[in-house]
Amino acid sequence: MVTLDMLSVYDSMRLRHQSPITVTLTRPRSYVGGAPASVQVAYVQEQAVTQEDVDSPLGGSLDGSRKIFSLWLVECPALPPANDYEITKADGTVWVIKKTETLARGRRFRCHCLARVGTAG
Amino acid sequence: MSDRLEPVLAGVAAKVASLGLSVAGTALPVRRQKAPIRRQKLDPPAMITVCKSPAPDETSRRRFGLWQTTYAVAVTVAAPYNGADGPTAEYSAIRDAIVDALKAPPLPGAPAVFDLDAQPADWMRPTGETTEYDWLSVEVRATVAHN
């Protein structure tokens, strides 16, 4: 009898992405966690950019770009993503995680990001 | 047809531009706009906007046959967010420099302005945590006498 390990099945799903990328995940300096930390994360799936107003202060507007990255815990077990962590792509653009969804029994993270002003067009 | 606001906006923009303000070594261009708008693919990452404030103007009778209007103008700095615990000295210096430059007349190109006042307004609102922008504003109130 073959026993199916569901967590392994979840983990193997990252290998099915059509065009995965490798990014650098950075935890900024924190008051409770100490120094900044960075890890390379492979098999990341990225969604196309959505450009939109991120706020409308004083009757004006501030433009920004949003993007969703999917990261797998098996690729970054020492530093799972969380809000306010940064994802840096190979082209140097920096994306800051504003919302983190945990999926697949904690094996996958869907990170909703906003581009750092001046780094992404 | 009289236009009293336009010289005020131009004068405020000229005076702010003459200060030569900068953030992180980058000079801040001063833009005249209808509202404090920063477009991602059209504007520089850090900039100052000068526009009519959404605060209402005040028109009152000064004496018989003479009126005065106080116009509210927003001077706003938008720059890339430098972190929750990032340096703020540049921003506070910019804020005070704008207030000091615009707290009393004359206003260049607007000789009709006989009273000028500047007060710090929004400070880091909206927050960089949600927008990735550092943001501050100063409200200038310029009073013009007219018939």
PDB file of C-alpha atoms in Angstrom, chain B residues 28-134:
ATOM      1  CA  LEU B  28      13.363  68.126  -5.106  1.00  0.00           C
ATOM      2  CA  PRO B  29      11.700  69.592  -8.201  1.00  0.00           C
ATOM      3  CA  VAL B  30       8.765  71.895  -7.477  1.00  0.00           C
ATOM      4  CA  ARG B  31       5.613  71.219  -9.482  1.00  0.00           C
ATOM      5  CA  ARG B  32       2.547  73.404  -9.854  1.00  0.00           C
ATOM      6  CA  GLN B  33      -0.437  71.042  -9.916  1.00  0.00           C
ATOM      7  CA  LYS B  34      -4.189  71.009  -9.378  1.00  0.00           C
ATOM      8  CA  ALA B  35      -3.738  68.530  -6.513  1.00  0.00           C
ATOM      9  CA  PRO B  36      -0.838  66.680  -4.868  1.00  0.00           C
ATOM     10  CA  ILE B  37      -0.562  63.914  -7.443  1.00  0.00           C
ATOM     11  CA  ARG B  38       2.471  61.700  -8.014  1.00  0.00           C
ATOM     12  CA  ARG B  39       2.229  59.510 -11.114  1.00  0.00           C
ATOM     13  CA  GLN B  40       4.504  56.528 -11.055  1.00  0.00           C
ATOM     14  CA  LYS B  41       5.675  56.600 -14.655  1.00  0.00           C
ATOM     15  CA  LEU B  42       5.519  60.327 -15.285  1.00  0.00           C
ATOM     16  CA  ASP B  43       6.934  62.054 -12.208  1.00  0.00           C
ATOM     17  CA  PRO B  44      10.244  61.899 -10.325  1.00  0.00           C
ATOM     18  CA  PRO B  45      10.332  59.629  -7.235  1.00  0.00           C
ATOM     19  CA  ALA B  46      10.718  62.603  -4.900  1.00  0.00           C
ATOM     20  CA  MET B  47       9.107  65.972  -5.528  1.00  0.00           C
ATOM     21  CA  ILE B  48       7.282  68.961  -4.071  1.00  0.00           C
ATOM     22  CA  THR B  49       3.837  69.961  -5.264  1.00  0.00           C
ATOM     23  CA  VAL B  50       2.255  73.365  -4.865  1.00  0.00           C
ATOM     24  CA  CYS B  51      -1.497  73.423  -5.304  1.00  0.00           C
ATOM     25  CA  LYS B  52      -4.678  74.952  -4.005  1.00  0.00           C
ATOM     26  CA  SER B  53      -5.487  73.326  -0.661  1.00  0.00           C
ATOM     27  CA  PRO B  54      -8.869  71.622  -0.264  1.00  0.00           C
ATOM     28  CA  ALA B  55      -9.337  73.867   2.795  1.00  0.00           C
ATOM     29  CA  PRO B  56     -11.886  76.583   1.944  1.00  0.00           C
ATOM     30  CA  ASP B  57     -10.784  80.132   1.224  1.00  0.00           C
ATOM     31  CA  GLU B  58     -12.202  82.951   3.340  1.00  0.00           C
ATOM     32  CA  THR B  59     -13.597  86.153   1.866  1.00  0.00           C
ATOM     33  CA  SER B  60     -14.621  88.987   4.175  1.00  0.00           C
ATOM     34  CA  ARG B  61     -15.250  92.721   4.047  1.00  0.00           C
ATOM     35  CA  ARG B  62     -12.150  94.681   5.008  1.00  0.00           C
ATOM     36  CA  ARG B  63     -13.843  98.074   5.006  1.00  0.00           C
ATOM     37  CA  PHE B  64     -16.429  99.832   2.887  1.00  0.00           C
ATOM     38  CA  GLY B  65     -15.780  98.961  -0.748  1.00  0.00           C
ATOM     39  CA  LEU B  66     -12.753  96.814  -0.004  1.00  0.00           C
ATOM     40  CA  TRP B  67     -12.661  93.059   0.509  1.00  0.00           C
ATOM     41  CA  GLN B  68     -10.034  90.567   1.396  1.00  0.00           C
ATOM     42  CA  THR B  69      -9.662  86.877   0.555  1.00  0.00           C
ATOM     43  CA  THR B  70      -7.402  84.403   2.308  1.00  0.00           C
ATOM     44  CA  TYR B  71      -6.297  81.606  -0.008  1.00  0.00           C
ATOM     45  CA  ALA B  72      -5.156  78.255   1.371  1.00  0.00           C
ATOM     46  CA  VAL B  73      -2.259  76.684  -0.533  1.00  0.00           C
ATOM     47  CA  ALA B  74      -0.814  73.214   0.132  1.00  0.00           C
ATOM     48  CA  VAL B  75       2.930  72.664  -0.223  1.00  0.00           C
ATOM     49  CA  THR B  76       3.497  68.908  -0.160  1.00  0.00           C
ATOM     50  CA  VAL B  77       6.614  66.750  -0.175  1.00  0.00           C
ATOM     51  CA  ALA B  78       6.398  63.166  -1.496  1.00  0.00           C
ATOM     52  CA  ALA B  79       9.493  60.954  -1.354  1.00  0.00           C
ATOM     53  CA  PRO B  80      10.321  57.237  -1.270  1.00  0.00           C
ATOM     54  CA  TYR B  81       9.599  55.657   2.113  1.00  0.00           C
ATOM     55  CA  ASN B  82      12.768  55.215   4.148  1.00  0.00           C
ATOM     56  CA  GLY B  83      11.450  52.758   6.718  1.00  0.00           C
ATOM     57  CA  ALA B  84       9.517  52.956   9.956  1.00  0.00           C
ATOM     58  CA  ASP B  85      12.651  53.906  11.845  1.00  0.00           C
ATOM     59  CA  GLY B  86      14.269  55.808   8.976  1.00  0.00           C
ATOM     60  CA  PRO B  87      15.845  59.248   9.364  1.00  0.00           C
ATOM     61  CA  THR B  88      13.469  62.184   9.674  1.00  0.00           C
ATOM     62  CA  ALA B  89      15.902  65.090  10.109  1.00  0.00           C
ATOM     63  CA  GLU B  90      15.743  66.030   6.426  1.00  0.00           C
ATOM     64  CA  TYR B  91      11.972  66.083   6.508  1.00  0.00           C
ATOM     65  CA  SER B  92      11.752  68.195   9.644  1.00  0.00           C
ATOM     66  CA  ALA B  93      14.338  70.605   8.206  1.00  0.00           C
ATOM     67  CA  ILE B  94      12.372  70.883   4.946  1.00  0.00           C
ATOM     68  CA  ARG B  95       9.200  71.506   6.897  1.00  0.00           C
ATOM     69  CA  ASP B  96      10.687  74.312   8.923  1.00  0.00           C
ATOM     70  CA  ALA B  97      12.456  75.819   5.900  1.00  0.00           C
ATOM     71  CA  ILE B  98       9.130  76.077   4.054  1.00  0.00           C
ATOM     72  CA  VAL B  99       7.393  77.584   7.080  1.00  0.00           C
ATOM     73  CA  ASP B 100      10.185  80.103   7.637  1.00  0.00           C
ATOM     74  CA  ALA B 101      10.201  81.150   3.972  1.00  0.00           C
ATOM     75  CA  LEU B 102       6.460  81.648   3.782  1.00  0.00           C
ATOM     76  CA  LYS B 103       5.464  82.967   7.178  1.00  0.00           C
ATOM     77  CA  ALA B 104       5.606  86.624   6.157  1.00  0.00           C
ATOM     78  CA  PRO B 105       5.274  88.720   2.971  1.00  0.00           C
ATOM     79  CA  PRO B 106       6.485  89.652   0.410  1.00  0.00           C
ATOM     80  CA  LEU B 107       5.608  86.901  -1.998  1.00  0.00           C
ATOM     81  CA  PRO B 108       7.506  87.213  -5.313  1.00  0.00           C
ATOM     82  CA  GLY B 109       5.232  88.123  -8.219  1.00  0.00           C
ATOM     83  CA  ALA B 110       2.230  88.640  -5.950  1.00  0.00           C
ATOM     84  CA  PRO B 111       2.467  92.205  -4.579  1.00  0.00           C
ATOM     85  CA  ALA B 112      -1.217  92.160  -3.611  1.00  0.00           C
ATOM     86  CA  VAL B 113      -0.495  89.672  -0.830  1.00  0.00           C
ATOM     87  CA  PHE B 114      -0.312  91.730   2.352  1.00  0.00           C
ATOM     88  CA  ASP B 115      -0.469  88.909   4.873  1.00  0.00           C
ATOM     89  CA  LEU B 116       1.190  85.523   4.713  1.00  0.00           C
ATOM     90  CA  ASP B 117       1.121  82.640   7.144  1.00  0.00           C
ATOM     91  CA  ALA B 118       2.424  79.086   6.987  1.00  0.00           C
ATOM     92  CA  GLN B 119       1.554  76.213   9.281  1.00  0.00           C
ATOM     93  CA  PRO B 120       2.758  72.605   9.275  1.00  0.00           C
ATOM     94  CA  ALA B 121      -0.054  70.268   8.254  1.00  0.00           C
ATOM     95  CA  ASP B 122      -0.042  66.525   7.564  1.00  0.00           C
ATOM     96  CA  TRP B 123       3.090  64.753   8.801  1.00  0.00           C
ATOM     97  CA  MET B 124       3.698  61.296   7.331  1.00  0.00           C
ATOM     98  CA  ARG B 125      -0.002  60.932   6.531  1.00  0.00           C
ATOM     99  CA  PRO B 126      -0.665  58.715   4.684  1.00  0.00           C
ATOM    100  CA  THR B 127       1.900  56.466   6.280  1.00  0.00           C
ATOM    101  CA  GLY B 128       4.721  54.851   4.351  1.00  0.00           C
ATOM    102  CA  GLU B 129       3.723  51.505   5.819  1.00  0.00           C
ATOM    103  CA  THR B 130       0.702  51.418   3.558  1.00  0.00           C
ATOM    104  CA  THR B 131       1.835  53.501   0.575  1.00  0.00           C
ATOM    105  CA  GLU B 132       5.669  53.257   0.355  1.00  0.00           C
ATOM    106  CA  TYR B 133       5.725  57.074   0.273  1.00  0.00           C
ATOM    107  CA  ASP B 134       7.073  59.516   2.818  1.00  0.00           C
TER     108      ASP B 134
END
